[in-house]
mmCIF file of C-alpha atoms in Angstrom:
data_model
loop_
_atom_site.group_PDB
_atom_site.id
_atom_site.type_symbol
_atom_site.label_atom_id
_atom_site.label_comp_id
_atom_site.label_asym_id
_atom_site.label_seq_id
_atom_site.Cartn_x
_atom_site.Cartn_y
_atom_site.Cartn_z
ATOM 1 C CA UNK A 1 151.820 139.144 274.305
ATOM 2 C CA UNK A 2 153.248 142.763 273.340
ATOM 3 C CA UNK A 3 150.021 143.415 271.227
ATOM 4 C CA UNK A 4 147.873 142.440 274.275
ATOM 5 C CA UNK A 5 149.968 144.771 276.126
ATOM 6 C CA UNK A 6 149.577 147.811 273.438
ATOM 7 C CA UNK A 7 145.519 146.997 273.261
ATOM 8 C CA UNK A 8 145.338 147.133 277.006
ATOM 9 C CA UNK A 9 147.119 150.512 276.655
ATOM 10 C CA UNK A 10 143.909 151.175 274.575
ATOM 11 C CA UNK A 11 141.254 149.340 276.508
ATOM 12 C CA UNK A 12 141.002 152.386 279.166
ATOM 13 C CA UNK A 13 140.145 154.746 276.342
ATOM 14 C CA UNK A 14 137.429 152.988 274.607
ATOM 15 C CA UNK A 15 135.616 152.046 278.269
ATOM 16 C CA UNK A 16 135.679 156.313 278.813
ATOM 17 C CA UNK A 17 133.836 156.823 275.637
ATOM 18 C CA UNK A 18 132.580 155.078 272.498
ATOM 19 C CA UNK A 19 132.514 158.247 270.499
ATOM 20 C CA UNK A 20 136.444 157.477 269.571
ATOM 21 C CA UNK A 21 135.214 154.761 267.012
ATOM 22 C CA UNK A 22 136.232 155.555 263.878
ATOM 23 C CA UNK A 23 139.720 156.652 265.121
ATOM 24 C CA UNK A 24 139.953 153.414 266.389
ATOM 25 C CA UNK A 25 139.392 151.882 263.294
ATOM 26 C CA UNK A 26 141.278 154.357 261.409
ATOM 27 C CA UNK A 27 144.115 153.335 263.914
ATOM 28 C CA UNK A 28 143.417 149.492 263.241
ATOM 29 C CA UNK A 29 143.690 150.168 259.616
ATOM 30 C CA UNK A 30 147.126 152.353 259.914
ATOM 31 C CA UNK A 31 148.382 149.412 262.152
ATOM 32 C CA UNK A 32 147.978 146.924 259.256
ATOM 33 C CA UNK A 33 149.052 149.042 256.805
ATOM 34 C CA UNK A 34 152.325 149.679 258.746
ATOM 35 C CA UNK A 35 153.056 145.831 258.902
ATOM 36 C CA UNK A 36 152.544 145.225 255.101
ATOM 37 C CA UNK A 37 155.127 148.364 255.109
ATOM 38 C CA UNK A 38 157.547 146.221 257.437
ATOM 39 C CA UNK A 39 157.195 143.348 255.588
ATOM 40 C CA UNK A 40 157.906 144.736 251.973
ATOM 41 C CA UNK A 41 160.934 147.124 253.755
ATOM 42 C CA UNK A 42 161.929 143.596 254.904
ATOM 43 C CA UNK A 43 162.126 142.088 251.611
ATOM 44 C CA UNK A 44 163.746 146.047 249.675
ATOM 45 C CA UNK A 45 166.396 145.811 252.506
ATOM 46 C CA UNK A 46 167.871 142.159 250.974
ATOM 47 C CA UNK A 47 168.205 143.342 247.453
ATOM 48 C CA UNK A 48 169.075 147.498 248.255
ATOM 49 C CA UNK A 49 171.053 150.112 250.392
ATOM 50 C CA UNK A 50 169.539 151.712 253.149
ATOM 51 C CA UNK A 51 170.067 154.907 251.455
ATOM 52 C CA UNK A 52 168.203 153.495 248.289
ATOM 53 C CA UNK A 53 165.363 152.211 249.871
ATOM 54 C CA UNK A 54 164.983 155.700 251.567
ATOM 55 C CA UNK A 55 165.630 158.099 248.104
ATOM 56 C CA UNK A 56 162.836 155.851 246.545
ATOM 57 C CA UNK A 57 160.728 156.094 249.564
ATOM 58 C CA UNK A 58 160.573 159.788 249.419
ATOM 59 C CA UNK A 59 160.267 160.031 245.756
ATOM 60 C CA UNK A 60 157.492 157.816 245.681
ATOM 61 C CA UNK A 61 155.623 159.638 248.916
ATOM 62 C CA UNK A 62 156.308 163.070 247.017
ATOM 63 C CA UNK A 63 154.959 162.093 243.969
ATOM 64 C CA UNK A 64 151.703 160.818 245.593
ATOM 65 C CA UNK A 65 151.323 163.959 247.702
ATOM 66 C CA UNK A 66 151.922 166.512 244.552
ATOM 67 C CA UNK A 67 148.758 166.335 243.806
ATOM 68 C CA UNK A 68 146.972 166.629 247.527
ATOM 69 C CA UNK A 69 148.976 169.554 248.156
ATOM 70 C CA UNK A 70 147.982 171.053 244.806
ATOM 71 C CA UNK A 71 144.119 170.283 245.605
ATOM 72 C CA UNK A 72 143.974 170.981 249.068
ATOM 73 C CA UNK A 73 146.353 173.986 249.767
ATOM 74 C CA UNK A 74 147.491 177.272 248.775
ATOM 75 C CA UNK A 75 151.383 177.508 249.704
ATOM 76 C CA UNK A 76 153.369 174.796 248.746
ATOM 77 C CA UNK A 77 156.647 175.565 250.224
ATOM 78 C CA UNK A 78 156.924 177.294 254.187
ATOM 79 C CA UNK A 79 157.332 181.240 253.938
ATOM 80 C CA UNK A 80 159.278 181.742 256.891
ATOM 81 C CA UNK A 81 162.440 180.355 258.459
ATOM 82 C CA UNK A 82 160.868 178.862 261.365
ATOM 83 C CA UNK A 83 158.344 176.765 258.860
ATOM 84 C CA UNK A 84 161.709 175.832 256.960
ATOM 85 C CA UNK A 85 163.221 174.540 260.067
ATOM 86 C CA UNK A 86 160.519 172.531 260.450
ATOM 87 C CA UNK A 87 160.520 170.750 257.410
ATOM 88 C CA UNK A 88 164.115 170.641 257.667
ATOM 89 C CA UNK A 89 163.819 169.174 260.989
ATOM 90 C CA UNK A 90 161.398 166.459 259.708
ATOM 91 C CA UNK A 91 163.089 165.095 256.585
ATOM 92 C CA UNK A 92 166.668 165.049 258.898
ATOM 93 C CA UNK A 93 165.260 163.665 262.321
ATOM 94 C CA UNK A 94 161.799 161.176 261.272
ATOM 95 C CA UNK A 95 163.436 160.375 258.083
ATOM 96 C CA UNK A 96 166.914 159.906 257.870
ATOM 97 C CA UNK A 97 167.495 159.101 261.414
ATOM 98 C CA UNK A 98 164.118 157.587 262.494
ATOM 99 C CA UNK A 99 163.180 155.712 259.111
ATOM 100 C CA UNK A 100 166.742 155.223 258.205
ATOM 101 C CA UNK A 101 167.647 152.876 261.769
ATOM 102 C CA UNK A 102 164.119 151.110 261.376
ATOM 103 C CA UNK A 103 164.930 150.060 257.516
ATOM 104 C CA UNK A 104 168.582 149.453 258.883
ATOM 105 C CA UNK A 105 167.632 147.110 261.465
ATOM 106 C CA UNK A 106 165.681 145.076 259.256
ATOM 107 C CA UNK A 107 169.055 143.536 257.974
ATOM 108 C CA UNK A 108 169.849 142.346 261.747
ATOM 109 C CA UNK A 109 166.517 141.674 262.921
ATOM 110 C CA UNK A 110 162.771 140.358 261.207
ATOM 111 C CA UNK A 111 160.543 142.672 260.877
ATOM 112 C CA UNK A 112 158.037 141.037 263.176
ATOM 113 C CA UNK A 113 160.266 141.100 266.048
ATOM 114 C CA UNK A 114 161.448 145.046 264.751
ATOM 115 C CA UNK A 115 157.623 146.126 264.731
ATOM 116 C CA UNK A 116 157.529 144.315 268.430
ATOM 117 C CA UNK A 117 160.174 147.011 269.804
ATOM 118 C CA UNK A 118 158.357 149.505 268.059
ATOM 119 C CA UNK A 119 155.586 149.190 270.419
ATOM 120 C CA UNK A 120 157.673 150.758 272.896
ATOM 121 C CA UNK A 121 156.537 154.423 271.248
ATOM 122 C CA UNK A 122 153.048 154.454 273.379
ATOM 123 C CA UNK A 123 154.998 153.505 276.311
ATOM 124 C CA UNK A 124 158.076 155.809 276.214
ATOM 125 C CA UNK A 125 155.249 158.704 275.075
ATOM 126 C CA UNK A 126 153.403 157.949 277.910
ATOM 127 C CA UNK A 127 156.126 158.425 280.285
ATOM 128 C CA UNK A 128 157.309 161.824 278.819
ATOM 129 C CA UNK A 129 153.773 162.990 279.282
ATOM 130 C CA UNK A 130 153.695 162.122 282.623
ATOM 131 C CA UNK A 131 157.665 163.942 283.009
ATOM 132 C CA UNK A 132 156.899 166.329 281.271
ATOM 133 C CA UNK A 133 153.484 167.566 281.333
ATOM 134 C CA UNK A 134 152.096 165.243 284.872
ATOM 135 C CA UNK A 135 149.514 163.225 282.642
ATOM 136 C CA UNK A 136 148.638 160.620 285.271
ATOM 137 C CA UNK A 137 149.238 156.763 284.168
ATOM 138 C CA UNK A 138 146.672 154.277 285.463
ATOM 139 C CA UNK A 139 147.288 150.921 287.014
ATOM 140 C CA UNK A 140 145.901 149.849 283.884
ATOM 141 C CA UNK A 141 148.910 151.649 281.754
ATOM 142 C CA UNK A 142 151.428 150.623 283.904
ATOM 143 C CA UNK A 143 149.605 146.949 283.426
ATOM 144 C CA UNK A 144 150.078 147.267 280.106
ATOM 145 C CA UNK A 145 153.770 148.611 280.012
ATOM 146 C CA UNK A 146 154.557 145.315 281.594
ATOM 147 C CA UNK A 147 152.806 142.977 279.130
ATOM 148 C CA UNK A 148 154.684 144.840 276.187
ATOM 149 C CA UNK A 149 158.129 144.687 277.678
ATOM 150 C CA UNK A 150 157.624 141.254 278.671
ATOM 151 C CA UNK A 151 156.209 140.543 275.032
ATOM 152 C CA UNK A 152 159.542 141.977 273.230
ATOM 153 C CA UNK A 153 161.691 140.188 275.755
ATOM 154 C CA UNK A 154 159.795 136.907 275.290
ATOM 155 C CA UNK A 155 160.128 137.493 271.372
ATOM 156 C CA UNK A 156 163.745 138.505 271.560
ATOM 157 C CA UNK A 157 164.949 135.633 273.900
ATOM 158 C CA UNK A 158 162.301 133.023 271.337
ATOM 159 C CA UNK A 159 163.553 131.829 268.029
ATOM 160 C CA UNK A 160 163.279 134.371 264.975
ATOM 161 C CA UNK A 161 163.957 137.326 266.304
ATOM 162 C CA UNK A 162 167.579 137.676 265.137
ATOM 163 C CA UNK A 163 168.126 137.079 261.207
ATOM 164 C CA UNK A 164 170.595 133.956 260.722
ATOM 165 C CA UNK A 165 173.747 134.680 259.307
ATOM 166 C CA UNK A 166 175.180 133.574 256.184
ATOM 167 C CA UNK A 167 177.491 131.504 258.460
ATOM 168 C CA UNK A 168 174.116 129.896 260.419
ATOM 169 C CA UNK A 169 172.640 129.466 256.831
ATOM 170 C CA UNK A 170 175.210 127.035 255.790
ATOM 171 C CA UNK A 171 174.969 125.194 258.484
#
């Protein structure tokens, strides 16, 4: 029900213009690439630390972009304070923080029902455009706002959502 909601989110788009279709499809392919991530971060996070799972995550992504940023660009590291803050920024805030909850919760939650409340990004992005910069929403956003929240509710209040613990298991 949630996905039906996020594709609705998407539905206005593609009926404004075909043009966007390999995005789309790029987009398809990131989302199943980001549930294979889910489920293997789902299976790291009952053998390793948080912290673990996030040092080899990095080392692993670093090691794979060496060589693109070698190819492909000039300057490895930022020349100014401003471009350090950013990176800083980055590897503290969408790492640490953002990556380090999501890989957290996958002790407390599955990882179907943790990709679920992710869907909430489009919706909470849509409403800061519209605070912040008045992007208009559409009956047909607001449609599917509904259809995700009452997805994740449906999944959180269903069986699976919450992992069993090692009390429940013995039971």
């Amino acid at each position: 029900l949630a996905l039906l909601g996020a594709t609705t989110l998407q539905i206005e788009d593609f009926l404004k213009s075909s043009n966007n279709f390999i995005g789309d499809t790029a987009a398809l392919a990131s989302s199943v690439f980001y549930a294979v991530n889910f489920l293997l971060l789902e299976q790291l996070r009952t053998k390793f630390s948080v912290e673990g799972i996030l040092i080899w995550r990095c080392a692993l992504g670093t090691l794979f972009m060496i060589p693109v940023v070698l190819i492909f660009s000039d300057q490895i590291f930022p020349i100014s304070w401003s471009g350090w803050l950013a990176v800083i920024s980055l590897a503290v805030i969408c790492e640490a923080v953002g990556h380090g909850l999501v890989v957290y919760s996958l002790k407390h939650f599955s990882s179907g029902f943790v990709s679920l409340v992710l869907l909430l990004d489009p919706v909470v992005a849509a409403i800061l455009a519209w605070i912040l910069f008045s992007e208009s929403l559409s009956i047909l956003n607001l449609l599917g706002f509904a259809v995700i929240m009452e997805g994740i509710y449906l999944a959180k209040t269903g069986k699976g959502a919450d992992k069993p613990t090692i009390k429940e298991e013995n039971t």
